[in-house]
Amino acid sequence: KMGRLLTVKTLAGFDFSFQPSLDRDRIMALAELDFVDRHEVLHFLGQPGCGKTHLALALGVEAVKTGRSVYFSTLADIVSSLAKAEREGSLRERLRFLCRPQLLIVDEIGYLPVIPGGGNLFFQLVNARYERGAMILTSNRGFSEWGDVFGGTVVATALLDRLLHHAVVVQIEGASYRLRRHAELMPES
Ligand code: ADP
Ligand code: MG
């Protein structure tokens, strides 16, 4: 049910004082999970290390605690599983499988461009879940750059049409938590 929540990340373990641009009350309100029941899409945007995966996992943990079904994966793994299913003639089944969880978390949009045809496959998944199931997406790239991520502006526009219709966007402006002990290495902000 949990997919692969290898490391447990929690809201209690998130240091909001490190990320002043982030409204703690807003995250706590999201943890009530109404967005899941409304089949909305929650986007976490920000630079590497700013806490996107941590927050997505922590909300996934909250959802599991309340008995909701959750599946966590990276975009690369989802796309390769869809491509494999397509080769094997089982794309319908794979899409149906990925439509079952009430919350689907798709991590790491934008670190790598998707494989050829991957944008189209991901669109089929997004379209199948549209208004039927909630998603959390994390990305280090702005929406205007999704054409580069998904292999073209046509597919990126179609994706964003669905993914921004009933959506909550949380932009994290802060720096990397991983590099917090190396402040002298960070660019001036
Ligand atoms: P991103 O997905 O945005 O690249 P992560 O969520 O993976 O970043 O965060 C990087 C590491 O720093 C993880 O181990 C995460 O648990 C930790 N981390 C990030 N932000 C915070 C924070 N504000 N408080 C506590 N731990 C944090
Ligand atoms: Mg991450």
mmCIF file with all atom_site columns, C-alpha atoms and ligand atoms in Angstrom:
data_model
loop_
_atom_site.group_PDB
_atom_site.id
_atom_site.type_symbol
_atom_site.label_atom_id
_atom_site.label_alt_id
_atom_site.label_comp_id
_atom_site.label_asym_id
_atom_site.label_entity_id
_atom_site.label_seq_id
_atom_site.pdbx_PDB_ins_code
_atom_site.Cartn_x
_atom_site.Cartn_y
_atom_site.Cartn_z
_atom_site.occupancy
_atom_site.B_iso_or_equiv
_atom_site.pdbx_formal_charge
_atom_site.auth_seq_id
_atom_site.auth_comp_id
_atom_site.auth_asym_id
_atom_site.auth_atom_id
_atom_site.pdbx_PDB_model_num
ATOM   1   C  CA  . LYS A 1 1   ? 0.000   0.000  0.000   1.00 0.00 ? 1   LYS A CA  1
ATOM   2   C  CA  . MET A 1 2   ? 2.828   2.373  0.847   1.00 0.00 ? 2   MET A CA  1
ATOM   3   C  CA  . GLY A 1 3   ? 4.696   1.802  -2.390  1.00 0.00 ? 3   GLY A CA  1
ATOM   4   C  CA  . ARG A 1 4   ? 8.300   2.258  -1.389  1.00 0.00 ? 4   ARG A CA  1
ATOM   5   C  CA  . LEU A 1 5   ? 8.385   4.635  1.552   1.00 0.00 ? 5   LEU A CA  1
ATOM   6   C  CA  . LEU A 1 6   ? 11.910  3.500  2.419   1.00 0.00 ? 6   LEU A CA  1
ATOM   7   C  CA  . THR A 1 7   ? 12.847  6.290  4.797   1.00 0.00 ? 7   THR A CA  1
ATOM   8   C  CA  . VAL A 1 8   ? 10.068  7.554  6.975   1.00 0.00 ? 8   VAL A CA  1
ATOM   9   C  CA  . LYS A 1 9   ? 9.844   11.312 6.784   1.00 0.00 ? 9   LYS A CA  1
ATOM   10  C  CA  . THR A 1 10  ? 7.359   13.051 9.029   1.00 0.00 ? 10  THR A CA  1
ATOM   11  C  CA  . LEU A 1 11  ? 5.902   16.500 9.469   1.00 0.00 ? 11  LEU A CA  1
ATOM   12  C  CA  . ALA A 1 12  ? 7.174   16.429 13.056  1.00 0.00 ? 12  ALA A CA  1
ATOM   13  C  CA  . GLY A 1 13  ? 10.670  15.896 11.656  1.00 0.00 ? 13  GLY A CA  1
ATOM   14  C  CA  . PHE A 1 14  ? 10.463  18.897 9.342   1.00 0.00 ? 14  PHE A CA  1
ATOM   15  C  CA  . ASP A 1 15  ? 12.180  22.035 10.609  1.00 0.00 ? 15  ASP A CA  1
ATOM   16  C  CA  . PHE A 1 16  ? 9.960   24.866 9.414   1.00 0.00 ? 16  PHE A CA  1
ATOM   17  C  CA  . SER A 1 17  ? 12.307  27.452 10.925  1.00 0.00 ? 17  SER A CA  1
ATOM   18  C  CA  . PHE A 1 18  ? 14.893  26.444 8.311   1.00 0.00 ? 18  PHE A CA  1
ATOM   19  C  CA  . GLN A 1 19  ? 12.418  27.266 5.514   1.00 0.00 ? 19  GLN A CA  1
ATOM   20  C  CA  . PRO A 1 20  ? 10.850  30.658 6.383   1.00 0.00 ? 20  PRO A CA  1
ATOM   21  C  CA  . SER A 1 21  ? 9.225   31.046 2.954   1.00 0.00 ? 21  SER A CA  1
ATOM   22  C  CA  . LEU A 1 22  ? 7.084   28.039 3.767   1.00 0.00 ? 22  LEU A CA  1
ATOM   23  C  CA  . ASP A 1 23  ? 3.839   28.686 5.648   1.00 0.00 ? 23  ASP A CA  1
ATOM   24  C  CA  . ARG A 1 24  ? 3.681   26.023 8.368   1.00 0.00 ? 24  ARG A CA  1
ATOM   25  C  CA  . ASP A 1 25  ? -0.078  26.532 8.834   1.00 0.00 ? 25  ASP A CA  1
ATOM   26  C  CA  . ARG A 1 26  ? -0.627  25.948 5.140   1.00 0.00 ? 26  ARG A CA  1
ATOM   27  C  CA  . ILE A 1 27  ? 1.265   22.645 5.245   1.00 0.00 ? 27  ILE A CA  1
ATOM   28  C  CA  . MET A 1 28  ? -0.615  21.608 8.391   1.00 0.00 ? 28  MET A CA  1
ATOM   29  C  CA  . ALA A 1 29  ? -3.905  22.402 6.644   1.00 0.00 ? 29  ALA A CA  1
ATOM   30  C  CA  . LEU A 1 30  ? -2.805  20.235 3.700   1.00 0.00 ? 30  LEU A CA  1
ATOM   31  C  CA  . ALA A 1 31  ? -2.110  17.459 6.218   1.00 0.00 ? 31  ALA A CA  1
ATOM   32  C  CA  . GLU A 1 32  ? -5.859  17.380 6.900   1.00 0.00 ? 32  GLU A CA  1
ATOM   33  C  CA  . LEU A 1 33  ? -5.897  15.738 3.450   1.00 0.00 ? 33  LEU A CA  1
ATOM   34  C  CA  . ASP A 1 34  ? -9.032  17.378 2.087   1.00 0.00 ? 34  ASP A CA  1
ATOM   35  C  CA  . PHE A 1 35  ? -7.104  17.794 -1.164  1.00 0.00 ? 35  PHE A CA  1
ATOM   36  C  CA  . VAL A 1 36  ? -6.891  14.001 -1.397  1.00 0.00 ? 36  VAL A CA  1
ATOM   37  C  CA  . ASP A 1 37  ? -10.637 13.586 -0.998  1.00 0.00 ? 37  ASP A CA  1
ATOM   38  C  CA  . ARG A 1 38  ? -11.231 16.347 -3.556  1.00 0.00 ? 38  ARG A CA  1
ATOM   39  C  CA  . HIS A 1 39  ? -8.929  14.579 -6.064  1.00 0.00 ? 39  HIS A CA  1
ATOM   40  C  CA  . GLU A 1 40  ? -6.692  17.610 -6.357  1.00 0.00 ? 40  GLU A CA  1
ATOM   41  C  CA  . VAL A 1 41  ? -3.066  17.920 -7.413  1.00 0.00 ? 41  VAL A CA  1
ATOM   42  C  CA  . LEU A 1 42  ? -0.522  19.304 -4.974  1.00 0.00 ? 42  LEU A CA  1
ATOM   43  C  CA  . HIS A 1 43  ? 2.728   20.612 -6.439  1.00 0.00 ? 43  HIS A CA  1
ATOM   44  C  CA  . PHE A 1 44  ? 5.893   21.144 -4.444  1.00 0.00 ? 44  PHE A CA  1
ATOM   45  C  CA  . LEU A 1 45  ? 8.320   23.289 -6.414  1.00 0.00 ? 45  LEU A CA  1
ATOM   46  C  CA  . GLY A 1 46  ? 11.811  24.341 -5.434  1.00 0.00 ? 46  GLY A CA  1
ATOM   47  C  CA  . GLN A 1 47  ? 15.526  23.831 -5.728  1.00 0.00 ? 47  GLN A CA  1
ATOM   48  C  CA  . PRO A 1 48  ? 17.215  20.513 -4.866  1.00 0.00 ? 48  PRO A CA  1
ATOM   49  C  CA  . GLY A 1 49  ? 17.377  19.879 -1.126  1.00 0.00 ? 49  GLY A CA  1
ATOM   50  C  CA  . CYS A 1 50  ? 14.648  22.341 -0.118  1.00 0.00 ? 50  CYS A CA  1
ATOM   51  C  CA  . GLY A 1 51  ? 12.445  19.572 1.321   1.00 0.00 ? 51  GLY A CA  1
ATOM   52  C  CA  . LYS A 1 52  ? 10.049  18.629 -1.493  1.00 0.00 ? 52  LYS A CA  1
ATOM   53  C  CA  . THR A 1 53  ? 10.442  14.862 -1.164  1.00 0.00 ? 53  THR A CA  1
ATOM   54  C  CA  . HIS A 1 54  ? 10.388  15.087 2.637   1.00 0.00 ? 54  HIS A CA  1
ATOM   55  C  CA  . LEU A 1 55  ? 7.064   16.958 2.622   1.00 0.00 ? 55  LEU A CA  1
ATOM   56  C  CA  . ALA A 1 56  ? 5.534   14.706 -0.035  1.00 0.00 ? 56  ALA A CA  1
ATOM   57  C  CA  . LEU A 1 57  ? 6.489   11.588 1.949   1.00 0.00 ? 57  LEU A CA  1
ATOM   58  C  CA  . ALA A 1 58  ? 5.296   13.143 5.215   1.00 0.00 ? 58  ALA A CA  1
ATOM   59  C  CA  . LEU A 1 59  ? 1.865   13.858 3.719   1.00 0.00 ? 59  LEU A CA  1
ATOM   60  C  CA  . GLY A 1 60  ? 1.869   10.311 2.330   1.00 0.00 ? 60  GLY A CA  1
ATOM   61  C  CA  . VAL A 1 61  ? 2.509   9.011  5.845   1.00 0.00 ? 61  VAL A CA  1
ATOM   62  C  CA  . GLU A 1 62  ? -0.417  11.081 7.165   1.00 0.00 ? 62  GLU A CA  1
ATOM   63  C  CA  . ALA A 1 63  ? -2.644  9.668  4.432   1.00 0.00 ? 63  ALA A CA  1
ATOM   64  C  CA  . VAL A 1 64  ? -1.664  6.073  5.247   1.00 0.00 ? 64  VAL A CA  1
ATOM   65  C  CA  . LYS A 1 65  ? -2.278  6.725  8.954   1.00 0.00 ? 65  LYS A CA  1
ATOM   66  C  CA  . THR A 1 66  ? -5.864  7.660  8.137   1.00 0.00 ? 66  THR A CA  1
ATOM   67  C  CA  . GLY A 1 67  ? -6.373  4.535  6.044   1.00 0.00 ? 67  GLY A CA  1
ATOM   68  C  CA  . ARG A 1 68  ? -6.044  6.120  2.638   1.00 0.00 ? 68  ARG A CA  1
ATOM   69  C  CA  . SER A 1 69  ? -4.109  4.246  -0.038  1.00 0.00 ? 69  SER A CA  1
ATOM   70  C  CA  . VAL A 1 70  ? -0.867  5.799  -1.229  1.00 0.00 ? 70  VAL A CA  1
ATOM   71  C  CA  . TYR A 1 71  ? 1.670   4.927  -3.890  1.00 0.00 ? 71  TYR A CA  1
ATOM   72  C  CA  . PHE A 1 72  ? 5.040   6.656  -4.110  1.00 0.00 ? 72  PHE A CA  1
ATOM   73  C  CA  . SER A 1 73  ? 7.381   6.618  -7.093  1.00 0.00 ? 73  SER A CA  1
ATOM   74  C  CA  . THR A 1 74  ? 9.706   8.787  -9.091  1.00 0.00 ? 74  THR A CA  1
ATOM   75  C  CA  . LEU A 1 75  ? 8.647   10.067 -12.486 1.00 0.00 ? 75  LEU A CA  1
ATOM   76  C  CA  . ALA A 1 76  ? 11.468  8.074  -14.118 1.00 0.00 ? 76  ALA A CA  1
ATOM   77  C  CA  . ASP A 1 77  ? 10.288  4.820  -12.526 1.00 0.00 ? 77  ASP A CA  1
ATOM   78  C  CA  . ILE A 1 78  ? 6.636   5.462  -13.388 1.00 0.00 ? 78  ILE A CA  1
ATOM   79  C  CA  . VAL A 1 79  ? 7.465   6.237  -17.002 1.00 0.00 ? 79  VAL A CA  1
ATOM   80  C  CA  . SER A 1 80  ? 9.736   3.206  -17.381 1.00 0.00 ? 80  SER A CA  1
ATOM   81  C  CA  . SER A 1 81  ? 7.084   0.947  -15.838 1.00 0.00 ? 81  SER A CA  1
ATOM   82  C  CA  . LEU A 1 82  ? 4.514   2.327  -18.286 1.00 0.00 ? 82  LEU A CA  1
ATOM   83  C  CA  . ALA A 1 83  ? 6.919   1.859  -21.216 1.00 0.00 ? 83  ALA A CA  1
ATOM   84  C  CA  . LYS A 1 84  ? 7.597   -1.734 -20.164 1.00 0.00 ? 84  LYS A CA  1
ATOM   85  C  CA  . ALA A 1 85  ? 3.880   -2.424 -19.848 1.00 0.00 ? 85  ALA A CA  1
ATOM   86  C  CA  . GLU A 1 86  ? 3.291   -0.937 -23.287 1.00 0.00 ? 86  GLU A CA  1
ATOM   87  C  CA  . ARG A 1 87  ? 5.967   -3.213 -24.817 1.00 0.00 ? 87  ARG A CA  1
ATOM   88  C  CA  . GLU A 1 88  ? 4.360   -6.190 -23.118 1.00 0.00 ? 88  GLU A CA  1
ATOM   89  C  CA  . GLY A 1 89  ? 0.845   -5.266 -24.179 1.00 0.00 ? 89  GLY A CA  1
ATOM   90  C  CA  . SER A 1 90  ? -0.333  -4.559 -20.635 1.00 0.00 ? 90  SER A CA  1
ATOM   91  C  CA  . LEU A 1 91  ? -0.511  -0.754 -20.616 1.00 0.00 ? 91  LEU A CA  1
ATOM   92  C  CA  . ARG A 1 92  ? -4.239  -0.735 -19.742 1.00 0.00 ? 92  ARG A CA  1
ATOM   93  C  CA  . GLU A 1 93  ? -3.596  -2.902 -16.685 1.00 0.00 ? 93  GLU A CA  1
ATOM   94  C  CA  . ARG A 1 94  ? -0.628  -0.802 -15.570 1.00 0.00 ? 94  ARG A CA  1
ATOM   95  C  CA  . LEU A 1 95  ? -2.667  2.405  -15.901 1.00 0.00 ? 95  LEU A CA  1
ATOM   96  C  CA  . ARG A 1 96  ? -5.503  0.814  -13.941 1.00 0.00 ? 96  ARG A CA  1
ATOM   97  C  CA  . PHE A 1 97  ? -3.022  -0.249 -11.222 1.00 0.00 ? 97  PHE A CA  1
ATOM   98  C  CA  . LEU A 1 98  ? -1.676  3.306  -10.954 1.00 0.00 ? 98  LEU A CA  1
ATOM   99  C  CA  . CYS A 1 99  ? -5.218  4.692  -10.767 1.00 0.00 ? 99  CYS A CA  1
ATOM   100 C  CA  . ARG A 1 100 ? -6.095  2.582  -7.713  1.00 0.00 ? 100 ARG A CA  1
ATOM   101 C  CA  . PRO A 1 101 ? -4.321  4.503  -4.902  1.00 0.00 ? 101 PRO A CA  1
ATOM   102 C  CA  . GLN A 1 102 ? -6.246  7.479  -3.546  1.00 0.00 ? 102 GLN A CA  1
ATOM   103 C  CA  . LEU A 1 103 ? -2.965  9.404  -3.495  1.00 0.00 ? 103 LEU A CA  1
ATOM   104 C  CA  . LEU A 1 104 ? -0.226  8.960  -6.077  1.00 0.00 ? 104 LEU A CA  1
ATOM   105 C  CA  . ILE A 1 105 ? 3.058   10.703 -5.287  1.00 0.00 ? 105 ILE A CA  1
ATOM   106 C  CA  . VAL A 1 106 ? 5.277   11.384 -8.299  1.00 0.00 ? 106 VAL A CA  1
ATOM   107 C  CA  . ASP A 1 107 ? 8.688   12.542 -7.149  1.00 0.00 ? 107 ASP A CA  1
ATOM   108 C  CA  . GLU A 1 108 ? 11.580  14.116 -9.046  1.00 0.00 ? 108 GLU A CA  1
ATOM   109 C  CA  . ILE A 1 109 ? 9.972   15.712 -12.041 1.00 0.00 ? 109 ILE A CA  1
ATOM   110 C  CA  . GLY A 1 110 ? 12.627  17.614 -13.931 1.00 0.00 ? 110 GLY A CA  1
ATOM   111 C  CA  . TYR A 1 111 ? 15.924  16.155 -12.798 1.00 0.00 ? 111 TYR A CA  1
ATOM   112 C  CA  . LEU A 1 112 ? 16.107  14.162 -16.015 1.00 0.00 ? 112 LEU A CA  1
ATOM   113 C  CA  . PRO A 1 113 ? 14.190  14.524 -19.268 1.00 0.00 ? 113 PRO A CA  1
ATOM   114 C  CA  . VAL A 1 114 ? 11.806  11.588 -19.739 1.00 0.00 ? 114 VAL A CA  1
ATOM   115 C  CA  . ILE A 1 115 ? 12.628  8.815  -22.231 1.00 0.00 ? 115 ILE A CA  1
ATOM   116 C  CA  . PRO A 1 116 ? 11.231  9.234  -25.770 1.00 0.00 ? 116 PRO A CA  1
ATOM   117 C  CA  . GLY A 1 117 ? 7.469   8.681  -25.661 1.00 0.00 ? 117 GLY A CA  1
ATOM   118 C  CA  . GLY A 1 118 ? 7.520   9.083  -21.881 1.00 0.00 ? 118 GLY A CA  1
ATOM   119 C  CA  . GLY A 1 119 ? 5.619   12.353 -21.903 1.00 0.00 ? 119 GLY A CA  1
ATOM   120 C  CA  . ASN A 1 120 ? 2.802   10.703 -23.802 1.00 0.00 ? 120 ASN A CA  1
ATOM   121 C  CA  . LEU A 1 121 ? 2.688   7.737  -21.418 1.00 0.00 ? 121 LEU A CA  1
ATOM   122 C  CA  . PHE A 1 122 ? 2.668   10.012 -18.361 1.00 0.00 ? 122 PHE A CA  1
ATOM   123 C  CA  . PHE A 1 123 ? -0.113  12.045 -19.974 1.00 0.00 ? 123 PHE A CA  1
ATOM   124 C  CA  . GLN A 1 124 ? -2.215  8.893  -20.276 1.00 0.00 ? 124 GLN A CA  1
ATOM   125 C  CA  . LEU A 1 125 ? -1.779  8.284  -16.553 1.00 0.00 ? 125 LEU A CA  1
ATOM   126 C  CA  . VAL A 1 126 ? -2.557  11.886 -15.612 1.00 0.00 ? 126 VAL A CA  1
ATOM   127 C  CA  . ASN A 1 127 ? -5.598  11.861 -17.851 1.00 0.00 ? 127 ASN A CA  1
ATOM   128 C  CA  . ALA A 1 128 ? -6.805  8.582  -16.342 1.00 0.00 ? 128 ALA A CA  1
ATOM   129 C  CA  . ARG A 1 129 ? -6.490  9.976  -12.792 1.00 0.00 ? 129 ARG A CA  1
ATOM   130 C  CA  . TYR A 1 130 ? -7.840  13.420 -13.668 1.00 0.00 ? 130 TYR A CA  1
ATOM   131 C  CA  . GLU A 1 131 ? -10.677 14.332 -11.262 1.00 0.00 ? 131 GLU A CA  1
ATOM   132 C  CA  . ARG A 1 132 ? -10.626 10.725 -9.984  1.00 0.00 ? 132 ARG A CA  1
ATOM   133 C  CA  . GLY A 1 133 ? -7.611  10.601 -7.686  1.00 0.00 ? 133 GLY A CA  1
ATOM   134 C  CA  . ALA A 1 134 ? -5.211  12.957 -5.948  1.00 0.00 ? 134 ALA A CA  1
ATOM   135 C  CA  . MET A 1 135 ? -1.553  13.433 -6.770  1.00 0.00 ? 135 MET A CA  1
ATOM   136 C  CA  . ILE A 1 136 ? 1.449   15.076 -5.183  1.00 0.00 ? 136 ILE A CA  1
ATOM   137 C  CA  . LEU A 1 137 ? 4.117   16.117 -7.672  1.00 0.00 ? 137 LEU A CA  1
ATOM   138 C  CA  . THR A 1 138 ? 7.563   17.435 -6.843  1.00 0.00 ? 138 THR A CA  1
ATOM   139 C  CA  . SER A 1 139 ? 9.691   19.366 -9.305  1.00 0.00 ? 139 SER A CA  1
ATOM   140 C  CA  . ASN A 1 140 ? 12.842  21.444 -9.350  1.00 0.00 ? 140 ASN A CA  1
ATOM   141 C  CA  . ARG A 1 141 ? 11.767  23.038 -12.646 1.00 0.00 ? 141 ARG A CA  1
ATOM   142 C  CA  . GLY A 1 142 ? 9.208   25.759 -13.228 1.00 0.00 ? 142 GLY A CA  1
ATOM   143 C  CA  . PHE A 1 143 ? 6.123   24.891 -15.281 1.00 0.00 ? 143 PHE A CA  1
ATOM   144 C  CA  . SER A 1 144 ? 7.498   26.909 -18.201 1.00 0.00 ? 144 SER A CA  1
ATOM   145 C  CA  . GLU A 1 145 ? 10.367  24.403 -18.435 1.00 0.00 ? 145 GLU A CA  1
ATOM   146 C  CA  . TRP A 1 146 ? 8.163   21.314 -18.596 1.00 0.00 ? 146 TRP A CA  1
ATOM   147 C  CA  . GLY A 1 147 ? 8.471   21.225 -22.370 1.00 0.00 ? 147 GLY A CA  1
ATOM   148 C  CA  . ASP A 1 148 ? 12.137  20.322 -21.918 1.00 0.00 ? 148 ASP A CA  1
ATOM   149 C  CA  . VAL A 1 149 ? 11.287  17.707 -19.286 1.00 0.00 ? 149 VAL A CA  1
ATOM   150 C  CA  . PHE A 1 150 ? 8.510   15.962 -21.215 1.00 0.00 ? 150 PHE A CA  1
ATOM   151 C  CA  . GLY A 1 151 ? 9.894   16.150 -24.724 1.00 0.00 ? 151 GLY A CA  1
ATOM   152 C  CA  . GLY A 1 152 ? 7.826   18.940 -26.238 1.00 0.00 ? 152 GLY A CA  1
ATOM   153 C  CA  . THR A 1 153 ? 5.532   21.842 -25.483 1.00 0.00 ? 153 THR A CA  1
ATOM   154 C  CA  . VAL A 1 154 ? 2.459   20.099 -26.909 1.00 0.00 ? 154 VAL A CA  1
ATOM   155 C  CA  . VAL A 1 155 ? 2.526   17.269 -24.375 1.00 0.00 ? 155 VAL A CA  1
ATOM   156 C  CA  . ALA A 1 156 ? 3.679   19.597 -21.582 1.00 0.00 ? 156 ALA A CA  1
ATOM   157 C  CA  . THR A 1 157 ? 0.753   21.928 -22.248 1.00 0.00 ? 157 THR A CA  1
ATOM   158 C  CA  . ALA A 1 158 ? -1.715  19.044 -22.220 1.00 0.00 ? 158 ALA A CA  1
ATOM   159 C  CA  . LEU A 1 159 ? -0.213  17.758 -18.959 1.00 0.00 ? 159 LEU A CA  1
ATOM   160 C  CA  . LEU A 1 160 ? -0.320  21.161 -17.282 1.00 0.00 ? 160 LEU A CA  1
ATOM   161 C  CA  . ASP A 1 161 ? -3.900  21.710 -18.432 1.00 0.00 ? 161 ASP A CA  1
ATOM   162 C  CA  . ARG A 1 162 ? -4.935  18.742 -16.254 1.00 0.00 ? 162 ARG A CA  1
ATOM   163 C  CA  . LEU A 1 163 ? -2.350  19.171 -13.526 1.00 0.00 ? 163 LEU A CA  1
ATOM   164 C  CA  . LEU A 1 164 ? -3.149  22.825 -12.829 1.00 0.00 ? 164 LEU A CA  1
ATOM   165 C  CA  . HIS A 1 165 ? -6.943  22.674 -13.069 1.00 0.00 ? 165 HIS A CA  1
ATOM   166 C  CA  . HIS A 1 166 ? -7.702  21.562 -9.499  1.00 0.00 ? 166 HIS A CA  1
ATOM   167 C  CA  . ALA A 1 167 ? -4.318  22.297 -8.035  1.00 0.00 ? 167 ALA A CA  1
ATOM   168 C  CA  . VAL A 1 168 ? -2.429  23.687 -5.085  1.00 0.00 ? 168 VAL A CA  1
ATOM   169 C  CA  . VAL A 1 169 ? 1.063   25.003 -5.789  1.00 0.00 ? 169 VAL A CA  1
ATOM   170 C  CA  . VAL A 1 170 ? 3.556   25.299 -2.951  1.00 0.00 ? 170 VAL A CA  1
ATOM   171 C  CA  . GLN A 1 171 ? 6.690   27.113 -4.059  1.00 0.00 ? 171 GLN A CA  1
ATOM   172 C  CA  . ILE A 1 172 ? 9.592   26.663 -1.642  1.00 0.00 ? 172 ILE A CA  1
ATOM   173 C  CA  . GLU A 1 173 ? 11.986  29.570 -2.073  1.00 0.00 ? 173 GLU A CA  1
ATOM   174 C  CA  . GLY A 1 174 ? 14.641  28.497 0.392   1.00 0.00 ? 174 GLY A CA  1
ATOM   175 C  CA  . ALA A 1 175 ? 18.040  26.906 0.130   1.00 0.00 ? 175 ALA A CA  1
ATOM   176 C  CA  . SER A 1 176 ? 19.150  23.289 0.344   1.00 0.00 ? 176 SER A CA  1
ATOM   177 C  CA  . TYR A 1 177 ? 18.889  21.632 3.735   1.00 0.00 ? 177 TYR A CA  1
ATOM   178 C  CA  . ARG A 1 178 ? 21.570  19.204 2.617   1.00 0.00 ? 178 ARG A CA  1
ATOM   179 C  CA  . LEU A 1 179 ? 24.031  22.094 2.190   1.00 0.00 ? 179 LEU A CA  1
ATOM   180 C  CA  . ARG A 1 180 ? 22.990  23.938 5.355   1.00 0.00 ? 180 ARG A CA  1
ATOM   181 C  CA  . ARG A 1 181 ? 26.393  23.467 6.951   1.00 0.00 ? 181 ARG A CA  1
ATOM   182 C  CA  . HIS A 1 182 ? 28.071  24.904 3.879   1.00 0.00 ? 182 HIS A CA  1
ATOM   183 C  CA  . ALA A 1 183 ? 26.426  28.299 3.745   1.00 0.00 ? 183 ALA A CA  1
ATOM   184 C  CA  . GLU A 1 184 ? 29.594  29.836 2.346   1.00 0.00 ? 184 GLU A CA  1
ATOM   185 C  CA  . LEU A 1 185 ? 29.181  27.651 -0.768  1.00 0.00 ? 185 LEU A CA  1
ATOM   186 C  CA  . MET A 1 186 ? 25.667  28.872 -1.483  1.00 0.00 ? 186 MET A CA  1
ATOM   187 C  CA  . PRO A 1 187 ? 25.024  31.628 -4.004  1.00 0.00 ? 187 PRO A CA  1
ATOM   188 C  CA  . GLU A 1 188 ? 24.051  34.970 -2.475  1.00 0.00 ? 188 GLU A CA  1
ATOM   189 C  CA  . SER A 1 189 ? 20.299  35.394 -2.318  1.00 0.00 ? 189 SER A CA  1
HETATM 190 P  P1  . ADP B 2 .   ? 14.277  17.762 -2.293  1.00 0.00 ? 1   ADP B P1  1
HETATM 191 O  O1  . ADP B 2 .   ? 13.358  16.622 -2.541  1.00 0.00 ? 1   ADP B O1  1
HETATM 192 O  O2  . ADP B 2 .   ? 13.613  19.103 -2.358  1.00 0.00 ? 1   ADP B O2  1
HETATM 193 O  O3  . ADP B 2 .   ? 15.515  17.724 -3.151  1.00 0.00 ? 1   ADP B O3  1
HETATM 194 P  P2  . ADP B 2 .   ? 14.539  16.516 0.303   1.00 0.00 ? 1   ADP B P2  1
HETATM 195 O  O4  . ADP B 2 .   ? 13.155  16.566 0.780   1.00 0.00 ? 1   ADP B O4  1
HETATM 196 O  O5  . ADP B 2 .   ? 15.033  15.196 -0.170  1.00 0.00 ? 1   ADP B O5  1
HETATM 197 O  O6  . ADP B 2 .   ? 14.815  17.650 -0.802  1.00 0.00 ? 1   ADP B O6  1
HETATM 198 O  O7  . ADP B 2 .   ? 15.491  17.049 1.467   1.00 0.00 ? 1   ADP B O7  1
HETATM 199 C  C1  . ADP B 2 .   ? 16.893  16.729 1.501   1.00 0.00 ? 1   ADP B C1  1
HETATM 200 C  C2  . ADP B 2 .   ? 17.250  16.151 2.863   1.00 0.00 ? 1   ADP B C2  1
HETATM 201 O  O8  . ADP B 2 .   ? 17.127  17.171 3.846   1.00 0.00 ? 1   ADP B O8  1
HETATM 202 C  C3  . ADP B 2 .   ? 16.315  15.035 3.316   1.00 0.00 ? 1   ADP B C3  1
HETATM 203 O  O9  . ADP B 2 .   ? 17.068  14.137 4.125   1.00 0.00 ? 1   ADP B O9  1
HETATM 204 C  C4  . ADP B 2 .   ? 15.263  15.756 4.141   1.00 0.00 ? 1   ADP B C4  1
HETATM 205 O  O10 . ADP B 2 .   ? 14.696  14.917 5.133   1.00 0.00 ? 1   ADP B O10 1
HETATM 206 C  C5  . ADP B 2 .   ? 16.069  16.870 4.764   1.00 0.00 ? 1   ADP B C5  1
HETATM 207 N  N1  . ADP B 2 .   ? 15.318  18.115 4.942   1.00 0.00 ? 1   ADP B N1  1
HETATM 208 C  C6  . ADP B 2 .   ? 15.015  19.022 3.974   1.00 0.00 ? 1   ADP B C6  1
HETATM 209 N  N2  . ADP B 2 .   ? 14.398  20.089 4.483   1.00 0.00 ? 1   ADP B N2  1
HETATM 210 C  C7  . ADP B 2 .   ? 14.282  19.862 5.800   1.00 0.00 ? 1   ADP B C7  1
HETATM 211 C  C8  . ADP B 2 .   ? 13.728  20.616 6.892   1.00 0.00 ? 1   ADP B C8  1
HETATM 212 N  N3  . ADP B 2 .   ? 13.206  21.836 6.703   1.00 0.00 ? 1   ADP B N3  1
HETATM 213 N  N4  . ADP B 2 .   ? 13.772  20.055 8.132   1.00 0.00 ? 1   ADP B N4  1
HETATM 214 C  C9  . ADP B 2 .   ? 14.343  18.839 8.328   1.00 0.00 ? 1   ADP B C9  1
HETATM 215 N  N5  . ADP B 2 .   ? 14.886  18.084 7.340   1.00 0.00 ? 1   ADP B N5  1
HETATM 216 C  C10 . ADP B 2 .   ? 14.874  18.586 6.096   1.00 0.00 ? 1   ADP B C10 1
HETATM 217 MG MG  . MG  B 3 .   ? 13.639  15.054 -3.806  1.00 0.00 ? 2   MG  B MG  1
#
